XYZ file of C-alpha atoms in Angstrom:
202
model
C 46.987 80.382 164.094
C 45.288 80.619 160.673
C 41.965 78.957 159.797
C 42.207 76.653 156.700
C 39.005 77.352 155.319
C 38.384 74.910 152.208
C 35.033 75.864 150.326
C 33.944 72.425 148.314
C 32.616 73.522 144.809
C 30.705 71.415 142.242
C 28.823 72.177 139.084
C 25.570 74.060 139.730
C 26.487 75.559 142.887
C 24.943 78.526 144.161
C 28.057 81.600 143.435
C 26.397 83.448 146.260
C 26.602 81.001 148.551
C 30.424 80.226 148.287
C 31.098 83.802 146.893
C 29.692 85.555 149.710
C 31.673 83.337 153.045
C 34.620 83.891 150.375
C 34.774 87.738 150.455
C 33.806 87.771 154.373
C 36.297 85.534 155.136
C 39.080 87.388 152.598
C 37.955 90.651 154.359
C 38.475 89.781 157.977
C 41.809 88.972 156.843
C 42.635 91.747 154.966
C 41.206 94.079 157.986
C 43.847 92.648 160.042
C 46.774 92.790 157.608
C 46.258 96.392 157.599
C 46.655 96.441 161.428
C 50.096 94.438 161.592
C 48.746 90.999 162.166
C 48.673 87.922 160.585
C 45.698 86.880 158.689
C 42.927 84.863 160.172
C 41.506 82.702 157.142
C 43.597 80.956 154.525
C 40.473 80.537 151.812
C 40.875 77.148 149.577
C 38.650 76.604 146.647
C 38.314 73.085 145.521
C 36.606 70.477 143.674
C 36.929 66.812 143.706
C 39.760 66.366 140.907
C 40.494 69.866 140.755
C 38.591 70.066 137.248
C 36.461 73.546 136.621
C 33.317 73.956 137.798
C 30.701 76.128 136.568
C 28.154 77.860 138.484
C 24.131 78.312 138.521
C 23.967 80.530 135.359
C 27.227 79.160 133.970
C 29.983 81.424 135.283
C 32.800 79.052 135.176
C 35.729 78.974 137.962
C 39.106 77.509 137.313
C 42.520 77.116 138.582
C 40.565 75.251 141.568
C 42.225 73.173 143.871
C 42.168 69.072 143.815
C 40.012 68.072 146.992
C 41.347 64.843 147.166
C 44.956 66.029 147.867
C 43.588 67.868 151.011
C 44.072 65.761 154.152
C 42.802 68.266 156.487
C 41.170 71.148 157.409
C 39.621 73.403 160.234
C 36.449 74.584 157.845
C 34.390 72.847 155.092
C 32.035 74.930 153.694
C 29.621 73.727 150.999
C 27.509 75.749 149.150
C 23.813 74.983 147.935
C 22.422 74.329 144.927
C 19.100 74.611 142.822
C 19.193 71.197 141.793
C 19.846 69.309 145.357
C 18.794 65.819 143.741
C 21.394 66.311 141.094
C 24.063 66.858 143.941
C 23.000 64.160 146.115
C 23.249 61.557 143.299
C 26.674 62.676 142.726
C 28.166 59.907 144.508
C 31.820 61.220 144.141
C 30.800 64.377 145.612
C 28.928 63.057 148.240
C 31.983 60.995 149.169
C 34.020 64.324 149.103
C 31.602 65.763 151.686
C 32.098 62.732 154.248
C 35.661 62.744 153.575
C 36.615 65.962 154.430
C 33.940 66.602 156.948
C 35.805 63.576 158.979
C 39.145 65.693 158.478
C 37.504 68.899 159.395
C 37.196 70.542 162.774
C 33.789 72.359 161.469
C 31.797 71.917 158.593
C 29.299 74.691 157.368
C 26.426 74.434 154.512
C 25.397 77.437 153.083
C 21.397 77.044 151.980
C 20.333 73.988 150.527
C 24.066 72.667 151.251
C 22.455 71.385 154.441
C 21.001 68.622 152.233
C 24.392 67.757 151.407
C 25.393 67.570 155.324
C 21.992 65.321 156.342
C 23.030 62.603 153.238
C 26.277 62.547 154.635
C 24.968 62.170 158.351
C 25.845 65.585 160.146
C 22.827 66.517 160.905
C 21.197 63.666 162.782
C 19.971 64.789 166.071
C 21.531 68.607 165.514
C 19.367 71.476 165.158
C 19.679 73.034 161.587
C 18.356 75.304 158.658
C 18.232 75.817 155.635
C 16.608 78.023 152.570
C 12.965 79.152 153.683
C 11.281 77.739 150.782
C 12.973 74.080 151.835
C 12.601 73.823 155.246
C 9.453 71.274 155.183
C 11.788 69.109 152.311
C 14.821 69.091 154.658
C 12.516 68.407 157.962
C 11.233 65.165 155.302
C 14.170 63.895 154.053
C 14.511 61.696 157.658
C 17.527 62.363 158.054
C 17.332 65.232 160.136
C 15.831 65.567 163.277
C 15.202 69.243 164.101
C 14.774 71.975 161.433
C 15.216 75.429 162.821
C 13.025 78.100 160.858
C 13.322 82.003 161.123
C 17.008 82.213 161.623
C 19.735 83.162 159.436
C 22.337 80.045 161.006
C 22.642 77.580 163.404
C 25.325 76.655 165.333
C 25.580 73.156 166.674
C 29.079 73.592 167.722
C 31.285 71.324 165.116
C 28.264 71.818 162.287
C 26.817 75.075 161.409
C 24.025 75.817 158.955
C 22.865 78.389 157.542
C 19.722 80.013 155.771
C 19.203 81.280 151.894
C 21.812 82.568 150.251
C 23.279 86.073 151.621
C 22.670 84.126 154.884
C 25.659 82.225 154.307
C 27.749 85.758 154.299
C 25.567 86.306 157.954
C 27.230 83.012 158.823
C 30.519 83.434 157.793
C 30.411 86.751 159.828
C 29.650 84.542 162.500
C 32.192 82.144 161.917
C 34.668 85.391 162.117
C 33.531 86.335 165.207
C 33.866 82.991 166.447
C 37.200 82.166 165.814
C 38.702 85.608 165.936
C 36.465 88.848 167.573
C 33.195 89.736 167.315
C 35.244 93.258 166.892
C 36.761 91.657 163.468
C 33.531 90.317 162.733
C 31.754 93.802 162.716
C 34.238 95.689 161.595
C 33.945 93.409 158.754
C 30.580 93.739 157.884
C 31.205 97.663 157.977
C 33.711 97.255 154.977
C 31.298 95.004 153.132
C 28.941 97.178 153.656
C 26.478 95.180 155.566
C 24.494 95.137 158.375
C 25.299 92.031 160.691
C 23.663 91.001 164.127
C 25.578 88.366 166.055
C 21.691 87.207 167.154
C 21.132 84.846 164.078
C 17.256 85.630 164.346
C 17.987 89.466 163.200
C-alpha cells in the first residue's frame, strides 16, 4: 500500500529540510520501480491555500498543492525554519499543523519544525530533538517535556523528530526503513550517495 506522504510548506522554510525527506522518499520509490514493484511513497507538497511559497534565500516553489483540500494522510512532515517566532504566530499555519496532524497516522518535523509540533501539542510527554543550537529553546518553551540531544531523530512511535537539517534526510531514511525495508532504506542512501546508520546516534 503506498504512503501518502504530504510535506506542509510555508514561507521561510528551510529547502533542505523538506528538499532532502523529498528526494529520499522519491528515491526509495524509484529504487523499487526499477525492480517491478509498486512505489512506496506518494510525495505531496502543499501549503495552506495552495498559494507559492518561497524559501529561506527566496527560491520560490509553485504549482503546490491546497492543504486544506487534504482530508488525510499517513505522513506530515514539516520542515524548520530560521525564523520559528514568525511561524508560530502564523495562526493559519499553525492551525494547518493540528489539522492534519489529527488526520495523519505520523507526523515528522524536520529541525526547528519540532517547535511547530510542541505549539500544536505533539510533543508533550514524548521524547524529541531538534537543531543543536536550539535544544535549550525547545527544552524552554514548556511545552515539551524531554529534549533528546546527540541524535540525528527520535522516534516516539506516531511523532518523529529529527535534528538540523541533513538530519531530516537521516530521518526520512528511517522512515523508509520503517515502513518498507531497512534493505530499501540502505540501498537508498547508496544512490544518494550517503552514508546512513539505522542507530540515530551515528
Amino acid at each position: 500500500m503506498t504512503t501518502r506522504a504530504v510535506m506542509l510548506l510555508f514561507d521561510g522554510f528551510d529547502l533542505i529540510d523538506a528538499g532532502g525527506p523529498y528526494e529520499v522518499l522519491l528515491t526509495a520509490s524509484r529504487l523499487l520501480e526499477r525492480d517491478g514493484l509498486e512505489p512506496e511513497f506518494e510525495v505531496v507538497l502543499a501549503t495552506p491555500g495552495g498559494g507559492d511559497v518561497a524559501a529561506y534565500g527566496g527560491m520560490t516553489l509553485t504549482r503546490l498543492a491546497d492543504s486544506d483540500e487534504i482530508a488525510e494522510c499517513d505522513l506530515l512532515l514539516v520542515p524548520g525554519t530560521i525564523d520559528v517566532a514568525c511561524a508560530l504566530g502564523d495562526t493559519l499555519l499553525m492551525q494547518t499543523v493540528e489539522r492534519l496532524a489529527a488526520a495523519s497516522s505520523m507526523t515528522a518535523s524536520v529541525c526547528t519544525g519540532a517547535f511547530l509540533l510542541a505549539r500544536a501539542g505533539l510533543l508533550g510527554e514524548r521524547p524529541s530533538t531538534t537543531h543543536w543550537e536550539d535544544l535549550s529553546d525547545l527544552a524552554a518553551c514548556g511545552e515539551v517535556q524531554e529534549v533528546v540531544g546527540g541524535v540525528r531523530w527520535v522516534d516516539a512511535g506516531s511523532i518523529l523528530t529529527s535534528g538540523g537539517l541533513t538530519s531530516g534526510m537521516h530521518l526520512a531514511l528511517h522512515l523508509v526503513a520503517r515502513l518498507s525495508s531497512e534493505d530499501l532504506a540502505l540501498r537508498t542512501a547508496r544512490q544518494l550517495d550517503m552514508d546512513w546508520s539505522p542507530d540515530p546516534a551515528r
